[in-house]
C-alpha positions as a LaTeX table, in Angstrom:
\begin{tabular}{lrrr}
\hline
Residue & $x$ (\AA) & $y$ (\AA) & $z$ (\AA) \\
\hline
Unk1 & 0.00 & 0.00 & 0.00 \\
Unk2 & 1.33 & 3.41 & $-0.96$ \\
Unk3 & 2.32 & 5.60 & 1.97 \\
Unk4 & 0.14 & 8.68 & 2.37 \\
Unk5 & 2.17 & 11.88 & 2.45 \\
Unk6 & 2.04 & 14.31 & 5.36 \\
Unk7 & 0.85 & 16.98 & 2.94 \\
Unk8 & $-2.15$ & 14.81 & 2.06 \\
Unk9 & $-2.93$ & 14.18 & 5.75 \\
Unk10 & $-2.70$ & 17.89 & 6.55 \\
Unk11 & $-4.92$ & 18.80 & 3.60 \\
Unk12 & $-7.53$ & 16.24 & 4.62 \\
Unk13 & $-7.52$ & 17.50 & 8.21 \\
Unk14 & $-7.93$ & 21.06 & 6.91 \\
Unk15 & $-10.83$ & 19.95 & 4.72 \\
Unk16 & $-12.62$ & 18.41 & 7.71 \\
Unk17 & $-12.03$ & 21.38 & 10.01 \\
Unk18 & $-13.24$ & 23.88 & 7.42 \\
Unk19 & $-16.31$ & 21.81 & 6.60 \\
Unk20 & $-17.19$ & 21.44 & 10.28 \\
Unk21 & $-16.69$ & 25.17 & 10.82 \\
Unk22 & $-19.17$ & 25.94 & 8.04 \\
Unk23 & $-21.72$ & 23.55 & 9.53 \\
Unk24 & $-21.34$ & 24.97 & 13.03 \\
Unk25 & $-21.54$ & 28.56 & 11.80 \\
Unk26 & $-24.65$ & 27.78 & 9.73 \\
Unk27 & $-26.70$ & 25.76 & 12.21 \\
Unk28 & $-24.98$ & 25.94 & 15.60 \\
Unk29 & $-23.33$ & 23.11 & 17.48 \\
Unk30 & $-26.45$ & 21.40 & 18.79 \\
Unk31 & $-28.28$ & 21.32 & 15.47 \\
Unk32 & $-25.23$ & 19.98 & 13.66 \\
Unk33 & $-24.67$ & 16.22 & 13.62 \\
Unk34 & $-21.61$ & 14.32 & 12.53 \\
Unk35 & $-23.67$ & 13.18 & 9.55 \\
Unk36 & $-24.00$ & 16.84 & 8.57 \\
Unk37 & $-20.23$ & 17.20 & 8.73 \\
Unk38 & $-19.69$ & 14.05 & 6.66 \\
Unk39 & $-22.07$ & 15.37 & 4.01 \\
Unk40 & $-20.42$ & 18.81 & 4.02 \\
Unk41 & $-16.91$ & 17.45 & 3.49 \\
Unk42 & $-18.06$ & 14.57 & 1.24 \\
Unk43 & $-16.04$ & 11.95 & 3.10 \\
Unk44 & $-16.79$ & 8.61 & 4.70 \\
Unk45 & $-17.23$ & 8.24 & 8.43 \\
Unk46 & $-13.99$ & 6.26 & 8.62 \\
Unk47 & $-12.05$ & 9.03 & 6.89 \\
Unk48 & $-13.32$ & 11.68 & 9.31 \\
Unk49 & $-13.10$ & 9.61 & 12.50 \\
Unk50 & $-9.49$ & 8.87 & 11.66 \\
Unk51 & $-8.80$ & 12.48 & 12.61 \\
Unk52 & $-11.54$ & 13.42 & 15.08 \\
Unk53 & $-13.58$ & 11.33 & 17.50 \\
Unk54 & $-16.67$ & 13.53 & 17.29 \\
Unk55 & $-18.17$ & 17.00 & 17.46 \\
Unk56 & $-16.54$ & 18.00 & 20.74 \\
Unk57 & $-13.09$ & 17.22 & 19.42 \\
Unk58 & $-13.80$ & 19.13 & 16.23 \\
Unk59 & $-14.95$ & 22.17 & 18.20 \\
Unk60 & $-11.89$ & 22.01 & 20.46 \\
Unk61 & $-9.54$ & 21.74 & 17.47 \\
Unk62 & $-11.08$ & 24.81 & 15.82 \\
Unk63 & $-10.85$ & 26.84 & 19.04 \\
Unk64 & $-7.25$ & 25.81 & 19.73 \\
Unk65 & $-6.21$ & 26.70 & 16.19 \\
Unk66 & $-7.80$ & 30.17 & 16.22 \\
Unk67 & $-6.61$ & 31.12 & 19.70 \\
Unk68 & $-3.15$ & 29.86 & 18.84 \\
Unk69 & $-3.01$ & 32.11 & 15.80 \\
Unk70 & $-4.20$ & 35.14 & 17.79 \\
Unk71 & $-1.75$ & 34.42 & 20.61 \\
Unk72 & 1.12 & 33.99 & 18.16 \\
Unk73 & 0.42 & 37.39 & 16.63 \\
Unk74 & 0.36 & 39.24 & 19.94 \\
Unk75 & 3.26 & 37.24 & 21.35 \\
Unk76 & 5.36 & 38.36 & 18.40 \\
Unk77 & 4.42 & 41.97 & 19.14 \\
Unk78 & 5.28 & 41.53 & 22.82 \\
Unk79 & 8.91 & 40.95 & 21.85 \\
Unk80 & 9.11 & 44.13 & 19.73 \\
Unk81 & 10.76 & 47.12 & 21.38 \\
Unk82 & 8.84 & 49.36 & 21.33 \\
Unk83 & 5.75 & 47.47 & 20.20 \\
Unk84 & 3.50 & 48.66 & 17.39 \\
Unk85 & 0.79 & 51.11 & 18.49 \\
Unk86 & $-2.47$ & 49.48 & 19.68 \\
Unk87 & $-4.57$ & 50.59 & 16.70 \\
Unk88 & $-2.19$ & 48.98 & 14.20 \\
Unk89 & $-1.41$ & 45.97 & 16.36 \\
Unk90 & $-5.01$ & 44.85 & 16.94 \\
Unk91 & $-5.94$ & 45.51 & 13.32 \\
Unk92 & $-2.95$ & 43.60 & 11.96 \\
Unk93 & $-3.51$ & 40.50 & 14.09 \\
Unk94 & $-7.28$ & 40.45 & 13.69 \\
Unk95 & $-7.03$ & 41.19 & 9.98 \\
Unk96 & $-4.59$ & 38.30 & 9.57 \\
Unk97 & $-6.97$ & 35.89 & 11.32 \\
Unk98 & $-9.95$ & 37.05 & 9.24 \\
Unk99 & $-7.97$ & 36.86 & 6.00 \\
Unk100 & $-6.85$ & 33.30 & 6.73 \\
Unk101 & $-10.51$ & 32.27 & 6.91 \\
Unk102 & $-12.08$ & 34.49 & 4.28 \\
Unk103 & $-12.75$ & 31.46 & 2.06 \\
Unk104 & $-15.10$ & 30.07 & 4.74 \\
Unk105 & $-18.53$ & 31.41 & 3.87 \\
Unk106 & $-22.13$ & 30.60 & 4.71 \\
Unk107 & $-24.82$ & 31.97 & 2.39 \\
Unk108 & $-22.24$ & 34.28 & 0.86 \\
Unk109 & $-21.22$ & 35.80 & 4.22 \\
Unk110 & $-18.05$ & 35.16 & 6.24 \\
Unk111 & $-18.55$ & 32.16 & 8.51 \\
Unk112 & $-15.79$ & 32.89 & 11.00 \\
Unk113 & $-17.45$ & 35.69 & 13.04 \\
Unk114 & $-20.63$ & 33.61 & 13.34 \\
Unk115 & $-18.55$ & 30.64 & 14.43 \\
Unk116 & $-16.86$ & 32.71 & 17.15 \\
Unk117 & $-20.24$ & 33.71 & 18.60 \\
Unk118 & $-21.34$ & 30.06 & 18.51 \\
Unk119 & $-18.23$ & 29.11 & 20.51 \\
Unk120 & $-18.91$ & 31.77 & 23.14 \\
Unk121 & $-22.47$ & 30.52 & 23.51 \\
Unk122 & $-21.36$ & 26.90 & 23.79 \\
Unk123 & $-19.02$ & 27.71 & 26.69 \\
Unk124 & $-22.11$ & 28.45 & 28.83 \\
Unk125 & $-22.98$ & 24.75 & 28.88 \\
Unk126 & $-19.70$ & 23.01 & 28.03 \\
Unk127 & $-17.27$ & 23.19 & 30.95 \\
Unk128 & $-14.41$ & 21.60 & 29.02 \\
Unk129 & $-14.72$ & 24.10 & 26.19 \\
Unk130 & $-15.02$ & 26.93 & 28.72 \\
Unk131 & $-11.79$ & 25.83 & 30.36 \\
Unk132 & $-10.09$ & 25.61 & 26.97 \\
Unk133 & $-11.27$ & 29.10 & 26.08 \\
Unk134 & $-10.15$ & 30.53 & 29.44 \\
Unk135 & $-6.69$ & 29.06 & 28.93 \\
Unk136 & $-6.43$ & 30.45 & 25.40 \\
Unk137 & $-7.70$ & 33.90 & 26.31 \\
Unk138 & $-5.44$ & 33.87 & 29.36 \\
Unk139 & $-2.41$ & 33.41 & 27.12 \\
Unk140 & $-3.56$ & 36.27 & 24.86 \\
Unk141 & $-4.21$ & 38.47 & 27.88 \\
Unk142 & $-0.74$ & 37.73 & 29.24 \\
Unk143 & 0.82 & 38.74 & 25.93 \\
Unk144 & $-1.21$ & 41.94 & 25.86 \\
Unk145 & $-0.22$ & 42.75 & 29.44 \\
Unk146 & 3.44 & 42.55 & 28.49 \\
Unk147 & 2.77 & 44.72 & 25.44 \\
Unk148 & 1.19 & 47.39 & 27.66 \\
Unk149 & 4.14 & 47.22 & 30.05 \\
Unk150 & 6.42 & 47.80 & 27.07 \\
Unk151 & 4.33 & 50.83 & 26.08 \\
Unk152 & 4.69 & 52.20 & 29.58 \\
Unk153 & 8.42 & 51.53 & 29.74 \\
Unk154 & 8.84 & 53.37 & 26.42 \\
Unk155 & 6.82 & 56.35 & 27.66 \\
Unk156 & 4.11 & 55.71 & 25.06 \\
Unk157 & 1.34 & 55.16 & 27.63 \\
Unk158 & 0.58 & 56.62 & 31.03 \\
Unk159 & 1.94 & 54.47 & 33.80 \\
Unk160 & $-0.79$ & 54.96 & 36.41 \\
Unk161 & $-3.17$ & 52.48 & 34.73 \\
Unk162 & $-3.04$ & 48.74 & 35.34 \\
Unk163 & $-1.62$ & 46.86 & 32.33 \\
Unk164 & $-4.17$ & 44.14 & 33.02 \\
Unk165 & $-7.03$ & 46.64 & 32.66 \\
Unk166 & $-5.69$ & 47.89 & 29.33 \\
Unk167 & $-5.17$ & 44.32 & 28.12 \\
Unk168 & $-8.76$ & 43.38 & 28.92 \\
Unk169 & $-10.02$ & 46.51 & 27.16 \\
Unk170 & $-8.10$ & 45.79 & 23.96 \\
Unk171 & $-9.33$ & 42.20 & 23.96 \\
Unk172 & $-12.88$ & 43.47 & 24.43 \\
Unk173 & $-12.48$ & 45.75 & 21.42 \\
Unk174 & $-11.40$ & 42.85 & 19.20 \\
Unk175 & $-14.13$ & 40.53 & 20.53 \\
Unk176 & $-16.78$ & 43.22 & 20.09 \\
Unk177 & $-15.65$ & 43.83 & 16.52 \\
Unk178 & $-16.11$ & 40.14 & 15.72 \\
Unk179 & $-19.55$ & 40.15 & 17.37 \\
Unk180 & $-20.60$ & 43.12 & 15.23 \\
Unk181 & $-19.50$ & 41.29 & 12.10 \\
Unk182 & $-21.59$ & 38.27 & 13.09 \\
Unk183 & $-24.65$ & 40.42 & 13.78 \\
Unk184 & $-24.44$ & 43.15 & 11.14 \\
Unk185 & $-22.29$ & 41.74 & 8.37 \\
Unk186 & $-18.67$ & 42.00 & 7.24 \\
Unk187 & $-16.63$ & 45.16 & 7.57 \\
Unk188 & $-12.92$ & 45.82 & 7.01 \\
Unk189 & $-10.54$ & 45.73 & 9.94 \\
Unk190 & $-9.67$ & 49.33 & 9.05 \\
Unk191 & $-12.91$ & 50.33 & 10.78 \\
Unk192 & $-11.52$ & 49.08 & 14.09 \\
Unk193 & $-8.14$ & 50.67 & 13.38 \\
Unk194 & $-9.65$ & 54.08 & 12.69 \\
Unk195 & $-11.91$ & 53.91 & 15.72 \\
Unk196 & $-9.08$ & 53.00 & 18.07 \\
Unk197 & $-6.87$ & 55.67 & 16.55 \\
Unk198 & $-9.54$ & 58.32 & 17.12 \\
Unk199 & $-10.07$ & 57.23 & 20.73 \\
Unk200 & $-6.32$ & 57.31 & 21.33 \\
Unk201 & $-6.26$ & 60.93 & 20.15 \\
Unk202 & $-8.76$ & 62.14 & 22.76 \\
Unk203 & $-7.10$ & 64.51 & 25.19 \\
Unk204 & $-7.50$ & 64.29 & 28.94 \\
Unk205 & $-8.84$ & 67.80 & 29.57 \\
Unk206 & $-8.23$ & 67.56 & 33.30 \\
Unk207 & $-4.53$ & 67.03 & 32.59 \\
Unk208 & $-4.52$ & 69.82 & 30.00 \\
Unk209 & $-6.18$ & 72.22 & 32.44 \\
Unk210 & $-3.69$ & 71.28 & 35.15 \\
Unk211 & $-0.77$ & 71.98 & 32.84 \\
Unk212 & $-2.27$ & 75.34 & 31.86 \\
Unk213 & $-2.77$ & 76.24 & 35.52 \\
Unk214 & 0.83 & 75.42 & 36.34 \\
Unk215 & 2.11 & 77.43 & 33.38 \\
Unk216 & 0.17 & 80.48 & 34.59 \\
\hline
\end{tabular}
């Protein structure tokens, strides 16, 4: 029997993950059966079960892959001195994730944002998935915290704010942007970039007034 190449195995695994993602985004986890996945990817049960034992393992694999990509992007930025500004950093990483999954569509619309919302909903009843998500988001939050500390060390950000609070806020901005895409339709990552850039330009009038008072 001819040996199957690693490239073939990787491509088949990718085919299954993408097909499952489309099914989950279209109908949700509970309404999707493994038979639906088999039909979507046009493979036999044996071919699919060779890679994944069932729906839960498919969901976990999708979550691990996405969070790993997000973490990798921010981890790379955490080692830059000084790191890229927040507006460009979030947009670059999020744009890269969206671009890598732009071929995944449901009814002509991007499937990935809808899939993300499905995952968040599933964590309310699936403790194992919730733990997996907490671990993944914890790693992203840790990377963001170190990025904020680098901003502060470089004098790019005020130092009297907790890095953890800033990290959570930036994560919320990215998560909210994905939720809007799922609810209202696709929009370019530049929208998030421009919004963050505008917010970053807002002056603290109390500080400005204090400086003016001191100068007088």
